[in-house]
Structure formats: structure tokens, C-alpha cells
DNA sequence: TTTGTTATGATAATTATTATCATTATCAAA
DNA sequence: TTTGATAATGATAATAATTATCATAACAAA
């Protein structure tokens, strides 16, 4: 929290931007939420405590956080960009539950290494990658087995 | 071409749909183009030879082709859905060049296997996955080395 | 303060895709 | 073949996420 604020301040000073009340508040809120939030979700949470802050500012601040290394944009194919915490958060890939929307992170060094192999083979130089695995998470699997009602177990 | 038409016909018969001139023509055009086309790109090509066919029909037909197993939807993060041939085309992942947009396919059985390992470890059952590797392709790498003008080597 | 800028909030615009709907085309049965 | 039920089409409106615009407000520093 303290450290993240410093990073934002540093980036802002470096780029000669301004540290506004809104930017600080949006960062705080973003950090207080679980990762992989959409702009709309963050905006809703921000609005709760400060209804004066506009949606456009949330979008603008998310871009700022991305550029400063505090957030990372991700597309999981549900039609909206999701943002995850990117400070002290090393590379990882995702298991996405198509039933409840739950997102689990994982890392597998061997998979990472094999990608280099592919790249070499194709004389391709990797900038980044994403591995998204879609299916049913532990909980949703269980539901199927036991014939429980098939509702989302997250959110409302 | 013959086989693909049969597949479409079979699917259409099975679902009690209708085999229209437009559907046949859009399938033909789709198959004649390189894979990983967007709806807009396909529409442009279709329009060239038959301007009477509407964009909505191209979208609808692409959905139909996807459901019948002739096309597969993919999102590479450039904001539009791309469709690739899916008949006689086994699972593969992609190397995407961020400079020229070129898409190369690859398959790596070991990477596939290790994903199962991840899934087991998380009691997750896989439905599908995608591994997209972004970076510079062979050609664009070369350009960088030799200080050639940095233009796209495709299209235009 | 004044001044030159940057940021904000409201809202219009954009873009890809989907929905609507009146009209047309398809196809199996008569 | 005609017919008739209904699926498909094309034009266009609607939707949804995101971005652009712009008048006003907040900053920073002279
Ligand atoms: Zn990875
Ligand atoms: Zn993550
Ligand atoms: Zn794969
Ligand atoms: Zn492919």
C-alpha cells in the first residue's frame, strides 16, 4: 500500500503529471479488491465511497496504473478487460472457471521453458504470452457430481 | 471443399435449417482465404464478388460454421474475433507477431501434457485452453537487425 | 494572485457485435 | 408445380465496452 503509492508518485513525478485525490483513491480501492477486476467493477466500488468520481477517470487511472507497473491488463474472453495487481506479483497463468467465473493463478516453470523452445524453433522472439485454461473449478466440479443447483458461487 | 460442404449440409439437415446461396458462398470464400480472418475481412472479400450479401449474414454464417465444426473462434486481443478453419485441423497454439500481425501455429505435446498436470493439482477439469505467444516473428526480427524500414510486410 | 497547464466529469462518439423486423427464399408436403 | 409454414436475409437500430471531446476545476510554481 505504502510502496504502491510511492511507485505511483514516482511515475507521476517522472512524467510531470499530477497526483490527484481521485488517483490516490482509485489506487487504494483497486488494491483493496481482489485481483482480476473489470473497470466497471472497480467503478462500482469506488462510487460507493465517493460517488463524485466518474467512470472515465476510473478508466484513465487504470491505464495510468498499467503504465506505472501497478496493474496489468488481461483479456479472458468475456468481453471486458480485467486488471490485476502487478506489484510484487510475478508472472503466472490462469485457470478460468466457465461456470462461476473464478480465476486461479498458477505457474509452471517447465511450461515457460518449453515456450522458449518453440520460439527458438521459429526464430521468434517472445515479448509476452498468456496461457488461459478454461473449464470447471474444484467447486463447480463438485456441484456437478452431487446434483446441487447450478448457480454461481461467487457474487450476488 | 467438397467435404466441408457436406459437413455444413449435414449440420443444416440435422438442425432443420436451410442451405442458402449465401451460406454456401460465404463458406466457399472463407475456405479460400487464409485462416484467422475477422468477420469484417471475410465480409470485404465476400462483397467483392457478391455485394448483395450483408454483413449480418456473414456474422450469422460464421456462427453457424463454428457450431458445425468448420470454423473456430479465436481472440488474439486486437479487439476482434478471428475465425480459423477447423476441419482436418487439430489443436494448436499461436505465435502472434506484434509488428506485422502474422500468426504462426505450433503444437507442443509436452506443453499440452503439463497442463493436465496443473489441472489435476487444482482439481480443475479442462474444457479448452489457449496459449498465445506474442513477440516478433522471424521476418520482423531480421528487419530490426538490418535497420530496414519498420513497415508491415503483409497486406498494404 | 496570476498563469499555463493537466485532470475531471458529463456525455458524445466509436467499434465490434447482436437484435429487430419487414420481406424474401427455402423446402417438404399436397 | 403450387403452396404454405417458417427460416433466412438485408438494412438498420440497439448494445456494450471503451475512448474522445470539451467546458470547468484543480494544480503548481512564478
Ligand atoms: Zn506463463
Ligand atoms: Zn492473475
Ligand atoms: Zn495447446
Ligand atoms: Zn490457428
Coordinates of C-alpha atoms (C1' of nucleotides) and ligand atoms in Angstrom, one line a residue:
Chain A
X1 CA 0.0 0.0 0.0
X2 CA 2.7 2.5 1.1
X3 CA 5.0 1.1 -1.5
X4 CA 2.5 1.2 -4.3
X5 CA 1.7 4.8 -3.5
X6 CA 5.4 5.6 -3.8
X7 CA 5.5 3.9 -7.2
X8 CA 2.6 5.9 -8.5
X9 CA 4.1 9.1 -7.1
X10 CA 7.4 8.3 -8.7
X11 CA 5.9 7.6 -12.1
X12 CA 3.8 10.8 -11.8
X13 CA 6.7 12.9 -10.9
X14 CA 8.8 11.4 -13.7
X15 CA 6.1 12.1 -16.3
X16 CA 5.2 15.5 -14.9
X17 CA 1.7 14.5 -14.2
X18 CA -0.3 15.4 -11.1
X19 CA -1.2 13.3 -8.0
X20 CA -4.9 13.9 -7.6
X21 CA -7.3 12.9 -4.9
X22 CA -9.1 10.7 -7.4
X23 CA -6.0 8.9 -8.5
X24 CA -5.0 8.1 -4.9
X25 CA -8.4 7.0 -4.0
X26 CA -8.8 4.7 -7.1
X27 CA -5.4 3.1 -6.4
X28 CA -6.4 2.4 -2.8
X29 CA -9.7 0.9 -3.9
X30 CA -8.1 -1.2 -6.6
X31 CA -5.6 -2.6 -4.1
X32 CA -8.3 -3.4 -1.6
X33 CA -10.2 -5.5 -4.1
X34 CA -9.3 -9.0 -5.3
X35 CA -7.4 -9.1 -8.5
X36 CA -8.8 -9.5 -12.0
X37 CA -11.4 -6.8 -11.6
X38 CA -13.0 -5.0 -14.6
X39 CA -13.2 -1.3 -14.9
X40 CA -16.9 -1.4 -14.2
X41 CA -16.5 -3.5 -11.1
X42 CA -13.8 -1.1 -9.8
X43 CA -16.0 1.9 -10.6
X44 CA -18.9 0.4 -8.7
X45 CA -16.7 0.0 -5.6
X46 CA -15.2 3.5 -6.0
X47 CA -18.7 5.0 -6.4
X48 CA -19.9 3.5 -3.1
X49 CA -17.5 5.6 -1.1
X50 CA -17.1 8.5 -3.4
X51 CA -20.0 9.0 -5.9
X52 CA -18.4 12.1 -7.3
X53 CA -15.7 10.1 -9.1
X54 CA -16.6 9.4 -12.8
X55 CA -16.3 6.3 -14.8
X56 CA -13.9 7.9 -17.3
X57 CA -11.5 8.7 -14.5
X58 CA -11.5 5.1 -13.4
X59 CA -10.6 4.1 -17.0
X60 CA -8.0 6.8 -17.2
X61 CA -6.5 5.8 -13.9
X62 CA -6.4 2.1 -14.8
X63 CA -4.3 3.0 -17.8
X64 CA -2.1 5.1 -15.6
X65 CA -1.6 2.2 -13.2
X66 CA -0.8 -0.1 -16.0
X67 CA 1.8 2.1 -17.4
X68 CA 3.4 2.6 -14.0
X69 CA 3.6 -1.1 -13.4
X70 CA 0.9 -1.4 -10.7
X71 CA -1.7 -3.1 -12.7
X72 CA -1.7 -5.4 -15.6
X73 CA -4.4 -5.7 -18.3
X74 CA -5.8 -9.1 -19.1
X75 CA -8.4 -10.4 -21.5
X76 CA -10.1 -13.6 -20.5
X77 CA -12.5 -13.5 -23.4
X78 CA -15.7 -12.4 -21.6
X79 CA -15.7 -9.2 -23.5
X80 CA -14.1 -6.9 -20.9
X81 CA -10.6 -6.1 -19.9
X82 CA -9.6 -7.2 -16.4
X83 CA -6.9 -5.7 -14.3
X84 CA -4.8 -7.5 -11.8
X85 CA -2.3 -6.3 -9.2
X86 CA 1.2 -6.2 -10.8
X87 CA 3.4 -5.1 -7.9
X88 CA 5.3 -7.9 -6.2
X89 CA 3.4 -10.2 -8.4
X90 CA 5.5 -12.4 -10.7
X91 CA 4.4 -13.9 -14.0
X92 CA 1.7 -16.5 -13.8
X93 CA -1.0 -18.0 -16.0
X94 CA -4.7 -18.7 -15.3
X95 CA -7.3 -21.3 -14.8
X96 CA -10.7 -19.8 -15.6
X97 CA -13.9 -21.5 -14.4
X98 CA -16.6 -21.1 -17.1
X99 CA -19.3 -21.8 -14.6
X100 CA -18.7 -19.4 -11.8
X101 CA -16.0 -17.1 -13.3
X102 CA -13.5 -17.9 -10.6
X103 CA -9.9 -17.3 -11.7
X104 CA -7.0 -19.3 -10.2
X105 CA -3.4 -18.4 -10.8
X106 CA -0.6 -20.9 -11.4
X107 CA 2.9 -21.0 -12.6
X108 CA 4.7 -23.9 -14.2
X109 CA 8.4 -23.3 -14.9
X110 CA 8.6 -26.2 -17.4
X111 CA 5.8 -24.8 -19.5
X112 CA 7.6 -21.5 -19.5
X113 CA 10.8 -23.1 -20.6
X114 CA 9.2 -25.1 -23.4
X115 CA 7.8 -21.9 -24.9
X116 CA 11.3 -20.7 -25.4
X117 CA 12.0 -23.9 -27.3
X118 CA 9.0 -23.2 -29.6
X119 CA 10.2 -19.6 -30.1
X120 CA 13.8 -20.7 -31.0
X121 CA 12.5 -23.3 -33.4
X122 CA 10.5 -20.5 -35.2
X123 CA 13.2 -17.8 -34.8
X124 CA 10.6 -15.8 -32.9
X125 CA 11.5 -13.5 -30.1
X126 CA 9.0 -13.6 -27.2
X127 CA 7.7 -10.3 -25.8
X128 CA 5.0 -11.9 -23.6
X129 CA 2.5 -14.7 -23.6
X130 CA -0.7 -15.9 -22.0
X131 CA -1.9 -19.3 -21.2
X132 CA -5.5 -19.5 -20.2
X133 CA -7.1 -22.8 -19.3
X134 CA -10.9 -22.9 -19.3
X135 CA -13.0 -25.4 -17.6
X136 CA -14.7 -26.2 -14.3
X137 CA -13.0 -25.3 -11.0
X138 CA -12.9 -27.6 -8.0
X139 CA -16.2 -26.3 -6.5
X140 CA -18.1 -26.4 -9.8
X141 CA -16.9 -29.9 -10.5
X142 CA -18.3 -31.0 -7.1
X143 CA -21.6 -29.4 -7.8
X144 CA -22.0 -31.4 -11.0
X145 CA -21.3 -34.7 -9.1
X146 CA -23.7 -34.0 -6.3
X147 CA -26.5 -32.6 -8.4
X148 CA -26.6 -29.3 -6.5
X149 CA -28.3 -26.3 -8.0
X150 CA -26.0 -24.9 -10.7
X151 CA -25.7 -21.4 -9.6
X152 CA -22.6 -19.2 -9.4
X153 CA -20.9 -19.5 -6.0
X154 CA -19.5 -16.0 -6.3
X155 CA -21.0 -12.6 -6.1
X156 CA -24.8 -11.9 -5.7
Chain B
X1 CA -14.1 -28.1 -50.2
X2 CA -16.4 -30.9 -51.1
X3 CA -16.1 -32.4 -47.7
X4 CA -16.7 -29.1 -45.9
X5 CA -19.8 -28.5 -47.9
X6 CA -21.0 -32.0 -46.9
X7 CA -20.4 -31.2 -43.2
X8 CA -22.4 -28.0 -43.5
X9 CA -25.2 -29.7 -45.3
X10 CA -25.3 -32.5 -42.7
X11 CA -25.4 -30.0 -39.8
X12 CA -28.1 -28.0 -41.5
X13 CA -30.2 -31.1 -42.2
X14 CA -29.7 -32.2 -38.6
X15 CA -30.8 -28.9 -37.2
X16 CA -33.6 -28.5 -39.8
X17 CA -32.1 -25.3 -41.1
X18 CA -31.8 -24.2 -44.7
X19 CA -28.9 -24.3 -47.2
X20 CA -29.0 -20.9 -48.8
X21 CA -27.0 -19.4 -51.6
X22 CA -25.4 -17.0 -49.1
X23 CA -24.3 -19.7 -46.7
X24 CA -22.7 -21.7 -49.4
X25 CA -21.0 -18.7 -50.9
X26 CA -19.7 -17.5 -47.5
X27 CA -18.3 -20.9 -46.7
X28 CA -16.5 -21.1 -50.1
X29 CA -15.0 -17.7 -49.6
X30 CA -14.0 -18.5 -46.0
X31 CA -12.2 -21.6 -47.1
X32 CA -10.4 -19.8 -50.0
X33 CA -8.9 -17.3 -47.6
X34 CA -6.0 -17.8 -45.2
X35 CA -7.1 -18.7 -41.7
X36 CA -7.5 -16.3 -38.8
X37 CA -9.7 -13.9 -40.6
X38 CA -12.1 -11.4 -38.9
X39 CA -15.7 -11.1 -39.8
X40 CA -15.0 -7.7 -41.4
X41 CA -12.2 -9.1 -43.6
X42 CA -14.4 -12.0 -44.7
X43 CA -17.2 -9.6 -45.4
X44 CA -15.0 -7.4 -47.6
X45 CA -13.9 -10.4 -49.6
X46 CA -17.5 -11.7 -50.0
X47 CA -18.7 -8.3 -51.0
X48 CA -16.2 -8.1 -53.8
X49 CA -17.9 -10.9 -55.7
X50 CA -21.4 -10.5 -54.3
X51 CA -22.2 -7.1 -53.0
X52 CA -25.8 -8.1 -52.2
X53 CA -24.7 -10.2 -49.2
X54 CA -25.0 -8.3 -45.9
X55 CA -22.6 -8.1 -43.0
X56 CA -25.1 -9.5 -40.6
X57 CA -25.3 -12.7 -42.7
X58 CA -21.6 -13.0 -42.6
X59 CA -21.7 -12.8 -38.8
X60 CA -24.6 -15.3 -38.7
X61 CA -22.9 -17.7 -41.0
X62 CA -19.6 -17.6 -39.1
X63 CA -21.5 -18.6 -36.0
X64 CA -23.1 -21.4 -38.0
X65 CA -19.7 -22.6 -39.3
X66 CA -18.4 -22.5 -35.7
X67 CA -21.3 -24.6 -34.4
X68 CA -20.9 -27.1 -37.2
X69 CA -17.2 -27.6 -36.6
X70 CA -15.9 -25.8 -39.7
X71 CA -14.6 -22.7 -38.0
X72 CA -13.2 -21.9 -34.7
X73 CA -13.4 -18.5 -33.0
X74 CA -10.3 -17.1 -31.5
X75 CA -9.4 -13.9 -29.7
X76 CA -5.9 -12.6 -30.1
X77 CA -6.5 -9.4 -28.2
X78 CA -6.8 -7.0 -31.1
X79 CA -10.4 -6.3 -30.3
X80 CA -12.0 -8.5 -32.9
X81 CA -12.8 -12.2 -33.1
X82 CA -10.9 -14.1 -35.7
X83 CA -12.0 -17.3 -37.3
X84 CA -9.8 -20.2 -38.4
X85 CA -10.5 -23.3 -40.4
X86 CA -11.4 -26.1 -38.1
X87 CA -11.9 -29.1 -40.4
X88 CA -9.0 -31.5 -40.5
X89 CA -7.1 -29.0 -38.3
X90 CA -6.0 -30.4 -35.0
X91 CA -5.4 -28.4 -31.8
X92 CA -2.6 -26.0 -31.9
X93 CA -1.5 -22.8 -30.3
X94 CA -0.2 -19.5 -31.8
X95 CA 2.8 -17.2 -32.1
X96 CA 1.5 -13.7 -32.9
X97 CA 3.8 -11.1 -34.3
X98 CA 3.0 -7.7 -32.7
X99 CA 4.8 -5.9 -35.5
X100 CA 3.2 -7.3 -38.7
X101 CA 0.2 -9.3 -37.3
X102 CA 1.5 -12.6 -38.7
X103 CA 0.1 -15.6 -36.9
X104 CA 2.1 -18.9 -36.8
X105 CA 0.6 -22.1 -35.5
X106 CA 2.5 -24.6 -33.4
X107 CA 1.9 -27.7 -31.3
X108 CA 3.9 -29.0 -28.4
X109 CA 2.7 -32.2 -26.9
X110 CA 4.7 -31.8 -23.7
X111 CA 3.1 -28.4 -23.0
X112 CA -0.3 -30.0 -23.6
X113 CA 0.5 -32.7 -21.1
X114 CA 1.8 -30.4 -18.4
X115 CA -1.5 -28.5 -18.5
X116 CA -3.2 -31.7 -17.4
X117 CA -0.8 -31.8 -14.5
X118 CA -1.7 -28.2 -13.5
X119 CA -5.4 -29.1 -13.7
X120 CA -5.1 -32.2 -11.6
X121 CA -3.2 -30.3 -9.0
X122 CA -6.1 -27.8 -8.8
X123 CA -8.9 -30.4 -9.2
X124 CA -9.8 -28.4 -12.3
X125 CA -11.3 -30.1 -15.3
X126 CA -10.2 -28.6 -18.6
X127 CA -12.7 -27.8 -21.3
X128 CA -10.3 -25.9 -23.5
X129 CA -7.3 -23.7 -23.4
X130 CA -5.3 -21.2 -25.4
X131 CA -1.6 -20.4 -25.4
X132 CA -0.8 -17.2 -27.3
X133 CA 2.8 -16.1 -27.5
X134 CA 3.4 -12.5 -28.6
X135 CA 6.6 -11.1 -30.0
X136 CA 8.5 -10.6 -33.2
X137 CA 8.4 -13.1 -36.0
X138 CA 11.4 -14.2 -37.9
X139 CA 11.0 -11.6 -40.6
X140 CA 10.4 -8.7 -38.2
X141 CA 13.4 -9.7 -36.1
X142 CA 15.5 -9.6 -39.2
X143 CA 14.3 -6.1 -40.0
X144 CA 15.3 -4.9 -36.6
X145 CA 18.8 -6.2 -37.1
X146 CA 19.4 -4.7 -40.5
X147 CA 17.7 -1.4 -39.8
X148 CA 15.2 -1.7 -42.6
X149 CA 12.1 0.4 -42.6
X150 CA 9.8 -0.9 -40.0
X151 CA 6.7 -1.4 -42.1
X152 CA 4.3 -4.3 -42.0
X153 CA 5.4 -7.0 -44.5
X154 CA 1.8 -8.2 -45.0
X155 CA -1.1 -6.5 -46.7
X156 CA -1.0 -2.9 -47.8
Chain C
dT1 C1' -2.8 36.1 -7.3
dT2 C1' -1.8 35.1 -12.0
dT3 C1' -0.9 31.9 -15.4
dG4 C1' -0.2 27.9 -18.0
dT5 C1' -1.2 23.5 -17.7
dT6 C1' -3.3 18.9 -16.5
dA7 C1' -7.3 16.4 -14.7
dT8 C1' -12.0 15.8 -14.1
dG9 C1' -17.0 14.7 -15.0
dA10 C1' -20.6 14.5 -18.2
dT11 C1' -21.5 13.0 -22.3
dA12 C1' -20.9 12.1 -27.3
dA13 C1' -18.5 9.1 -30.3
dT14 C1' -16.6 4.8 -31.7
dT15 C1' -16.3 -0.1 -32.7
dA16 C1' -17.5 -4.8 -32.8
dT17 C1' -21.3 -7.4 -32.5
dT18 C1' -26.2 -8.6 -31.8
dA19 C1' -31.2 -7.8 -32.1
dT20 C1' -35.2 -6.4 -34.7
dC21 C1' -38.3 -6.7 -38.3
dA22 C1' -40.4 -6.4 -42.8
dT23 C1' -39.6 -9.0 -46.8
dT24 C1' -37.8 -13.0 -49.4
dA25 C1' -36.3 -17.7 -50.0
dT26 C1' -36.4 -22.5 -48.9
dC27 C1' -38.3 -27.0 -48.9
dA28 C1' -41.4 -30.7 -47.8
dA29 C1' -46.0 -31.8 -48.5
dA30 C1' -50.1 -31.6 -51.2
Chain D
dT1 C1' -45.8 -27.4 -59.7
dT2 C1' -48.0 -24.9 -56.3
dT3 C1' -48.4 -24.0 -51.6
dG4 C1' -47.6 -22.6 -47.0
dA5 C1' -45.1 -22.7 -42.8
dT6 C1' -41.2 -20.8 -41.3
dA7 C1' -36.2 -19.9 -41.6
dA8 C1' -33.0 -16.6 -43.6
dT9 C1' -31.8 -12.2 -45.3
dG10 C1' -30.5 -7.2 -45.5
dA11 C1' -31.0 -2.9 -43.6
dT12 C1' -30.7 -0.8 -39.7
dA13 C1' -31.3 0.0 -34.7
dA14 C1' -29.5 -1.4 -30.4
dT15 C1' -25.9 -2.8 -27.2
dA16 C1' -21.8 -2.7 -24.6
dA17 C1' -17.1 -1.6 -23.6
dT18 C1' -14.1 1.8 -24.2
dT19 C1' -12.3 6.3 -25.9
dA20 C1' -12.6 11.1 -27.3
dT21 C1' -14.3 15.7 -26.6
dC22 C1' -14.8 19.8 -24.1
dA23 C1' -16.0 23.1 -20.7
dT24 C1' -14.8 23.6 -16.0
dA25 C1' -11.9 22.7 -11.9
dA26 C1' -7.6 21.8 -9.6
dC27 C1' -2.6 22.2 -9.6
dA28 C1' 1.9 24.0 -9.3
dA29 C1' 5.1 27.5 -9.5
dA30 C1' 6.3 32.2 -10.6
Ligands
LIG1 ZN1 3.3 -18.4 -18.5
LIG2 ZN1 -3.6 -13.3 -12.4
LIG3 ZN1 -2.4 -26.2 -26.7
LIG4 ZN1 -4.6 -21.3 -35.8

